[in-house]
Short mmCIF file of C-alpha atoms in Angstrom, two decimals:
data_model
loop_
_atom_site.label_atom_id
_atom_site.label_comp_id
_atom_site.label_asym_id
_atom_site.label_seq_id
_atom_site.Cartn_x
_atom_site.Cartn_y
_atom_site.Cartn_z
CA MET A 1040 7.51 22.11 2.09
CA MET A 1041 4.54 21.17 -0.07
CA THR A 1042 4.11 21.93 -3.74
CA SER A 1043 1.35 20.89 -6.14
CA THR A 1044 1.29 18.90 -9.33
CA ALA A 1045 -0.23 20.22 -12.52
CA PHE A 1046 -3.51 18.59 -11.48
CA GLN A 1047 -3.72 20.68 -8.29
CA GLU A 1048 -5.21 17.69 -6.44
CA ILE A 1049 -2.22 15.52 -5.49
CA PRO A 1050 0.51 17.43 -3.62
CA ILE A 1051 4.23 16.66 -3.45
CA ILE A 1052 5.64 16.66 0.08
CA ASP A 1053 9.35 16.85 0.87
CA LEU A 1054 10.25 14.53 3.76
CA SER A 1055 13.68 16.06 4.40
CA ASN A 1056 12.57 17.30 7.83
CA ALA A 1057 10.83 14.09 8.91
CA THR A 1058 13.45 13.39 11.57
CA SER A 1059 14.66 16.96 12.11
CA LYS A 1060 15.72 17.84 15.65
CA ASP A 1061 13.77 21.07 15.29
CA PRO A 1062 10.18 20.39 16.48
CA ALA A 1063 8.92 23.42 14.55
CA LEU A 1064 10.11 21.89 11.27
CA ARG A 1065 8.51 18.55 12.11
CA ARG A 1066 5.24 20.27 12.95
CA ALA A 1067 5.31 22.25 9.70
CA LEU A 1068 5.79 19.01 7.77
CA ALA A 1069 2.97 17.38 9.75
CA ALA A 1070 0.69 20.30 8.85
CA ASP A 1071 1.37 19.68 5.14
CA ILE A 1072 0.61 16.00 5.64
CA ARG A 1073 -2.60 16.80 7.49
CA ASN A 1074 -3.78 19.05 4.67
CA ALA A 1075 -3.16 16.26 2.14
CA CYS A 1076 -4.86 13.67 4.35
CA VAL A 1077 -7.96 15.78 4.92
CA THR A 1078 -8.42 16.98 1.35
CA VAL A 1079 -7.07 14.23 -0.91
CA GLY A 1080 -5.84 11.14 0.94
CA PHE A 1081 -3.00 10.88 -1.59
CA PHE A 1082 0.35 12.65 -1.88
CA TYR A 1083 3.75 12.17 -3.46
CA VAL A 1084 6.84 12.10 -1.23
CA LYS A 1085 10.37 13.08 -2.24
CA ASN A 1086 13.60 12.76 -0.27
CA HIS A 1087 12.04 9.63 1.18
CA GLY A 1088 15.28 7.86 2.05
CA ILE A 1089 14.98 4.64 0.02
CA PRO A 1090 18.15 4.41 -2.12
CA GLU A 1091 17.65 4.17 -5.88
CA GLU A 1092 19.88 1.08 -5.98
CA VAL A 1093 17.59 -0.71 -3.52
CA ILE A 1094 14.56 0.17 -5.65
CA ASN A 1095 16.25 -0.94 -8.87
CA LYS A 1096 17.22 -4.31 -7.41
CA ALA A 1097 13.67 -4.92 -6.19
CA VAL A 1098 12.27 -4.05 -9.61
CA GLY A 1099 14.80 -6.39 -11.22
CA ALA A 1100 13.71 -9.12 -8.82
CA ALA A 1101 10.09 -8.59 -9.86
CA GLU A 1102 10.99 -8.77 -13.55
CA ARG A 1103 12.88 -12.03 -13.02
CA PHE A 1104 10.12 -13.61 -10.99
CA PHE A 1105 7.24 -12.79 -13.32
CA SER A 1106 9.21 -14.09 -16.31
CA ILE A 1107 9.49 -17.65 -14.95
CA PRO A 1108 7.01 -20.28 -16.18
CA ILE A 1109 3.49 -20.10 -14.80
CA GLU A 1110 3.83 -23.65 -13.45
CA ALA A 1111 6.68 -22.54 -11.20
CA LYS A 1112 4.78 -19.49 -9.99
CA MET A 1113 1.63 -21.50 -9.26
CA LYS A 1114 3.60 -23.68 -6.82
CA LEU A 1115 3.52 -20.56 -4.62
CA ASP A 1116 -0.20 -19.88 -5.12
CA ILE A 1117 -1.51 -17.42 -2.53
CA HIS A 1118 -4.84 -19.27 -2.45
CA ALA A 1119 -3.07 -22.19 -0.79
CA SER A 1120 -1.65 -19.93 1.92
CA PRO A 1121 -3.45 -19.44 5.25
CA ASN A 1122 -1.88 -15.99 5.67
CA PHE A 1123 -2.09 -14.43 2.18
CA LYS A 1124 1.57 -14.81 1.16
CA GLY A 1125 2.76 -15.88 -2.27
CA TYR A 1126 1.73 -15.62 -5.91
CA THR A 1127 -1.51 -14.32 -7.40
CA ALA A 1128 -2.13 -15.16 -11.06
CA LEU A 1129 -3.88 -12.96 -13.62
CA LEU A 1130 -7.54 -12.52 -12.62
CA GLY A 1131 -6.73 -14.36 -9.37
CA GLU A 1132 -8.17 -11.61 -7.22
CA ASN A 1133 -10.94 -9.06 -7.50
CA VAL A 1134 -10.87 -5.94 -5.31
CA ASN A 1135 -13.95 -4.40 -6.91
CA LEU A 1136 -16.66 -6.97 -6.39
CA ASN A 1137 -18.66 -5.46 -9.27
CA ASN A 1138 -15.87 -6.55 -11.63
CA LYS A 1139 -14.88 -9.98 -12.93
CA GLY A 1140 -11.21 -9.87 -11.89
CA ASP A 1141 -8.02 -7.82 -11.83
CA LEU A 1142 -5.63 -7.97 -14.78
CA HIS A 1143 -2.37 -8.24 -12.87
CA GLU A 1144 -0.18 -10.84 -11.24
CA ALA A 1145 1.41 -10.32 -7.85
CA PHE A 1146 3.77 -11.72 -5.24
CA ASP A 1147 3.21 -10.88 -1.55
CA VAL A 1148 5.86 -10.92 1.19
CA GLY A 1149 5.73 -10.06 4.89
CA TRP A 1150 8.30 -9.54 7.60
CA GLU A 1151 10.92 -12.15 8.35
CA SER A 1152 14.36 -12.28 9.88
CA GLU A 1153 16.97 -14.84 10.81
CA GLY A 1154 15.49 -17.17 13.40
CA THR A 1155 12.04 -15.60 13.20
CA VAL A 1156 9.50 -17.18 15.55
CA TYR A 1157 5.97 -16.70 14.26
CA SER A 1158 3.19 -16.43 16.81
CA SER A 1159 -0.37 -17.55 16.25
CA ASP A 1160 -2.13 -14.46 17.62
CA GLY A 1161 -3.40 -13.31 14.24
CA ALA A 1162 -4.42 -14.70 10.90
CA MET A 1163 -1.92 -12.54 9.02
CA VAL A 1164 1.16 -13.92 10.77
CA GLY A 1165 3.24 -16.66 9.22
CA SER A 1166 6.21 -17.48 7.05
CA ASN A 1167 6.80 -16.32 3.50
CA VAL A 1168 7.10 -18.62 0.51
CA TRP A 1169 9.96 -18.21 -1.96
CA PRO A 1170 10.73 -19.44 -5.48
CA ASP A 1171 13.50 -21.95 -6.10
CA ASN A 1172 16.43 -21.29 -8.44
CA LEU A 1173 16.11 -17.50 -8.48
CA PRO A 1174 19.42 -16.30 -6.98
CA GLY A 1175 19.29 -13.01 -5.11
CA PHE A 1176 15.49 -12.72 -5.33
CA ARG A 1177 14.76 -13.12 -1.64
CA GLU A 1178 17.63 -10.83 -0.60
CA ASP A 1179 16.67 -8.04 -3.02
CA VAL A 1180 12.99 -8.14 -2.07
CA LEU A 1181 13.67 -8.17 1.67
CA THR A 1182 16.20 -5.32 1.37
CA TYR A 1183 13.51 -3.18 -0.25
CA TYR A 1184 10.97 -4.36 2.32
CA ASP A 1185 13.20 -3.31 5.21
CA ALA A 1186 13.88 0.12 3.66
CA ALA A 1187 10.18 0.73 3.00
CA VAL A 1188 9.26 -0.34 6.53
CA ARG A 1189 11.81 2.11 7.96
CA LEU A 1190 10.18 4.85 5.88
CA GLY A 1191 6.74 3.79 7.08
CA LEU A 1192 7.78 3.82 10.73
CA SER A 1193 9.20 7.33 10.30
CA LEU A 1194 5.81 8.53 9.07
CA PHE A 1195 3.77 7.49 12.11
CA PRO A 1196 5.09 10.31 14.35
CA LEU A 1197 4.15 12.78 11.61
CA PHE A 1198 0.64 11.36 11.38
CA ALA A 1199 0.40 11.67 15.16
CA LEU A 1200 1.42 15.34 15.04
CA ALA A 1201 -1.03 15.88 12.19
CA LEU A 1202 -3.77 14.64 14.54
CA ASP A 1203 -2.54 16.76 17.49
CA LEU A 1204 -1.45 13.61 19.32
CA PRO A 1205 1.89 12.91 21.04
CA GLU A 1206 4.55 11.97 18.49
CA ASP A 1207 4.93 8.50 20.01
CA PHE A 1208 1.18 7.77 20.02
CA PHE A 1209 1.46 4.99 17.42
CA ALA A 1210 4.74 3.52 18.68
CA ASP A 1211 3.19 0.72 20.74
CA LYS A 1212 0.70 -0.09 17.98
CA VAL A 1213 3.22 -0.95 15.23
CA THR A 1214 5.59 -3.34 16.99
CA LYS A 1215 5.14 -6.48 14.85
CA GLN A 1216 5.94 -5.20 11.34
CA ALA A 1217 2.35 -5.50 10.17
CA ALA A 1218 3.39 -4.62 6.65
CA ILE A 1219 3.10 -6.49 3.37
CA VAL A 1220 5.14 -5.68 0.28
CA ARG A 1221 3.67 -6.66 -3.06
CA LEU A 1222 5.46 -7.04 -6.38
CA LEU A 1223 2.99 -6.27 -9.16
CA HIS A 1224 3.07 -6.87 -12.90
CA TYR A 1225 0.36 -5.44 -15.13
CA PRO A 1226 0.36 -6.76 -18.69
CA PRO A 1227 -0.80 -4.30 -21.35
CA GLN A 1228 -4.55 -3.90 -21.16
CA PRO A 1229 -6.32 -4.08 -24.54
CA LEU A 1230 -7.19 -0.67 -26.00
CA GLN A 1231 -10.74 -1.96 -26.28
CA PRO A 1232 -11.76 -2.23 -22.60
CA MET A 1233 -12.61 -5.70 -21.34
CA GLU A 1234 -15.99 -5.66 -19.63
CA GLY A 1235 -15.57 -6.00 -15.88
CA VAL A 1236 -11.77 -6.29 -16.06
CA GLU A 1237 -9.26 -3.59 -15.06
CA GLY A 1238 -5.59 -3.71 -14.05
CA ILE A 1239 -6.89 -3.34 -10.54
CA GLY A 1240 -10.46 -2.28 -9.94
CA ALA A 1241 -11.65 0.75 -8.01
CA HIS A 1242 -10.99 0.20 -4.30
CA THR A 1243 -9.62 1.64 -1.09
CA ASP A 1244 -6.63 0.08 0.65
CA TYR A 1245 -7.21 -1.80 3.87
CA GLU A 1246 -4.33 -0.75 6.12
CA CYS A 1247 -3.16 2.58 7.61
CA PHE A 1248 -1.32 3.72 4.49
CA THR A 1249 0.41 2.48 1.36
CA VAL A 1250 3.86 3.46 0.13
CA LEU A 1251 3.98 2.91 -3.65
CA TRP A 1252 6.83 2.85 -6.14
CA GLN A 1253 5.49 3.08 -9.69
CA GLN A 1254 7.33 2.75 -12.98
CA ASP A 1255 8.32 6.16 -14.36
CA ASP A 1256 7.39 5.57 -17.99
CA THR A 1257 4.21 3.55 -17.52
CA PRO A 1258 1.32 5.56 -16.04
CA ALA A 1259 -1.72 3.61 -14.86
CA LEU A 1260 -2.70 4.83 -11.38
CA GLN A 1261 -5.86 6.91 -11.15
CA VAL A 1262 -7.36 8.59 -8.09
CA MET A 1263 -11.00 9.59 -7.70
CA ASN A 1264 -11.29 13.25 -6.69
CA THR A 1265 -14.01 14.80 -4.56
CA ASP A 1266 -16.09 15.47 -7.69
CA GLY A 1267 -16.13 11.77 -8.52
CA LYS A 1268 -13.73 12.21 -11.47
CA TRP A 1269 -10.65 10.11 -12.15
CA ILE A 1270 -7.34 11.98 -11.85
CA ASP A 1271 -4.12 10.48 -13.27
CA ALA A 1272 -1.45 10.05 -10.59
CA ILE A 1273 1.35 10.35 -13.09
CA PRO A 1274 4.73 8.88 -12.13
CA ILE A 1275 7.17 11.58 -10.99
CA PRO A 1276 10.85 10.51 -10.98
CA GLY A 1277 12.41 10.46 -7.54
CA THR A 1278 9.10 10.23 -5.71
CA LEU A 1279 6.92 7.60 -4.14
CA VAL A 1280 3.13 7.81 -3.86
CA LEU A 1281 1.58 7.59 -0.42
CA ASN A 1282 -2.11 7.02 0.10
CA LEU A 1283 -4.16 6.51 3.22
CA GLY A 1284 -6.04 3.29 3.89
CA ASP A 1285 -9.17 2.29 5.73
CA GLN A 1286 -7.54 1.75 9.14
CA LEU A 1287 -6.59 5.43 9.46
CA ALA A 1288 -9.92 6.50 7.99
CA ARG A 1289 -11.81 4.42 10.56
CA TRP A 1290 -9.51 5.58 13.36
CA THR A 1291 -10.08 9.23 12.43
CA ASN A 1292 -13.80 8.78 11.72
CA ASP A 1293 -13.12 9.84 8.09
CA VAL A 1294 -11.34 13.07 9.03
CA PHE A 1295 -8.48 11.51 7.05
CA LYS A 1296 -9.54 10.23 3.63
CA SER A 1297 -9.13 6.68 2.37
CA THR A 1298 -9.44 7.53 -1.31
CA VAL A 1299 -10.79 5.29 -4.06
CA HIS A 1300 -8.20 4.49 -6.74
CA ARG A 1301 -7.57 2.03 -9.56
CA ALA A 1302 -4.92 1.10 -12.16
CA ILE A 1303 -5.51 0.73 -15.88
CA ASN A 1304 -2.48 0.01 -18.06
CA ARG A 1305 -3.19 1.32 -21.56
CA THR A 1306 0.45 2.03 -22.42
CA GLY A 1307 0.86 -1.00 -24.68
CA LYS A 1308 3.66 -2.45 -22.54
CA GLY A 1309 4.07 -4.23 -19.24
CA ARG A 1310 4.04 -2.20 -16.03
CA TYR A 1311 5.63 -2.92 -12.67
CA SER A 1312 4.85 -1.36 -9.32
CA ILE A 1313 5.71 -2.14 -5.70
CA PRO A 1314 3.32 -1.11 -2.93
CA LEU A 1315 4.02 -1.61 0.75
CA PHE A 1316 0.82 -1.83 2.78
CA PHE A 1317 1.50 -0.71 6.35
CA GLY A 1318 -1.01 -1.63 9.05
CA THR A 1319 -0.99 -1.77 12.80
CA ASP A 1320 -0.48 -4.79 15.01
CA TYR A 1321 -3.27 -7.34 14.64
CA ASN A 1322 -5.01 -6.74 17.99
CA VAL A 1323 -5.06 -2.93 17.91
CA VAL A 1324 -8.62 -1.68 18.39
CA LEU A 1325 -9.78 0.79 15.73
CA GLU A 1326 -11.89 3.12 17.82
CA PRO A 1327 -12.17 6.86 17.07
CA LEU A 1328 -9.17 8.93 18.07
CA PRO A 1329 -9.57 11.93 20.39
CA GLY A 1330 -11.24 14.86 18.68
CA CYS A 1331 -12.44 12.88 15.65
CA VAL A 1332 -16.04 12.44 16.86
CA THR A 1333 -18.11 15.61 17.18
CA PRO A 1334 -21.79 16.52 17.03
CA ASP A 1335 -21.26 17.39 13.37
CA ASN A 1336 -19.26 14.22 12.72
CA PRO A 1337 -20.77 11.37 14.80
CA ALA A 1338 -19.08 7.96 14.97
CA LYS A 1339 -19.51 6.13 11.66
CA TYR A 1340 -17.93 2.71 12.11
CA GLU A 1341 -18.30 -0.40 14.20
CA VAL A 1342 -15.28 -0.82 16.47
CA VAL A 1343 -13.13 -3.77 15.34
CA THR A 1344 -9.53 -4.86 15.65
CA ALA A 1345 -7.16 -3.99 12.84
CA GLY A 1346 -6.50 -7.64 12.04
CA GLU A 1347 -10.16 -8.58 11.89
CA TYR A 1348 -10.82 -5.76 9.48
CA VAL A 1349 -7.94 -6.51 7.12
CA LYS A 1350 -8.66 -10.24 7.10
CA SER A 1351 -12.33 -9.62 6.27
CA ARG A 1352 -11.34 -7.47 3.31
CA LEU A 1353 -8.79 -10.00 2.04
CA ASP A 1354 -11.27 -12.85 2.39
CA ALA A 1355 -13.74 -10.91 0.22
CA THR A 1356 -11.06 -10.04 -2.34
CA TYR A 1357 -10.02 -13.66 -2.89
CA ALA A 1358 -13.37 -15.32 -2.26
CA GLN A 1359 -14.35 -15.64 -5.92
CA SER A 1360 -11.21 -17.54 -6.84
CA ARG A 1361 -10.06 -19.25 -3.63
CA VAL A 1362 -9.65 -23.00 -3.97
#
């Protein structure tokens, strides 16, 4: 069932029926998701299935990591990685190319398991890097990663139903855990705005969708509504924020919205958040889905593979500071 926030733009969707055996309940949930995807591109989810203990341990891991000396963090510099894994320092990336840099630091992790064999069929594949002498960090981050990926995989059948496709339509397109989890730390932003510097500049996400945990007492996320005005996506305890990314927008020929958003931390204290960016397998072709191209809505995008698209966006994001 869907309810609305006080802003009337960003709905709250209850995922309790996501895996219900009753197809009518799953379709009703998918209809709520479709409405949010068509009108906003953002929604909160509750009863999402990630245990609070798992979230708390991941947040604790982020706090421990970002408190170590900068010299230790820079040994894991993402700019030295061929597959965008590792640490990003303050102003080390710039998602809004009209800005000078983003006022946050980050640590990016992808899928791994015992005995993982990494293929070379895509630029995003490859091993993670990990800090030394930080007991429990890797375990706590990967436990959250696995839980968030399970949530993400459970959403794809609902997106398929929302598009009047078979529930298993996406199953063969998300087989290689094409998901990146990012630990983020935003220092307090000065009350007097810094020209060309925001916590993270206005942008759309690159993948199919993002699952975001944000700190309850530290609002920063803002979403641009259809009138071009910024709406605060206030933290709501017990929920995660889900927003669509460019892959689904391109796939649906903009029937589903990839909405511009940003983060500005004016709370006077540090802020932590943990997004999981969920994309498809690298070689999946992003061509319009059935029913998404009509005479009134002709095809808008060049057909590319998912991996080519994401890599091009990441290259642009880090280009100004890559060594």
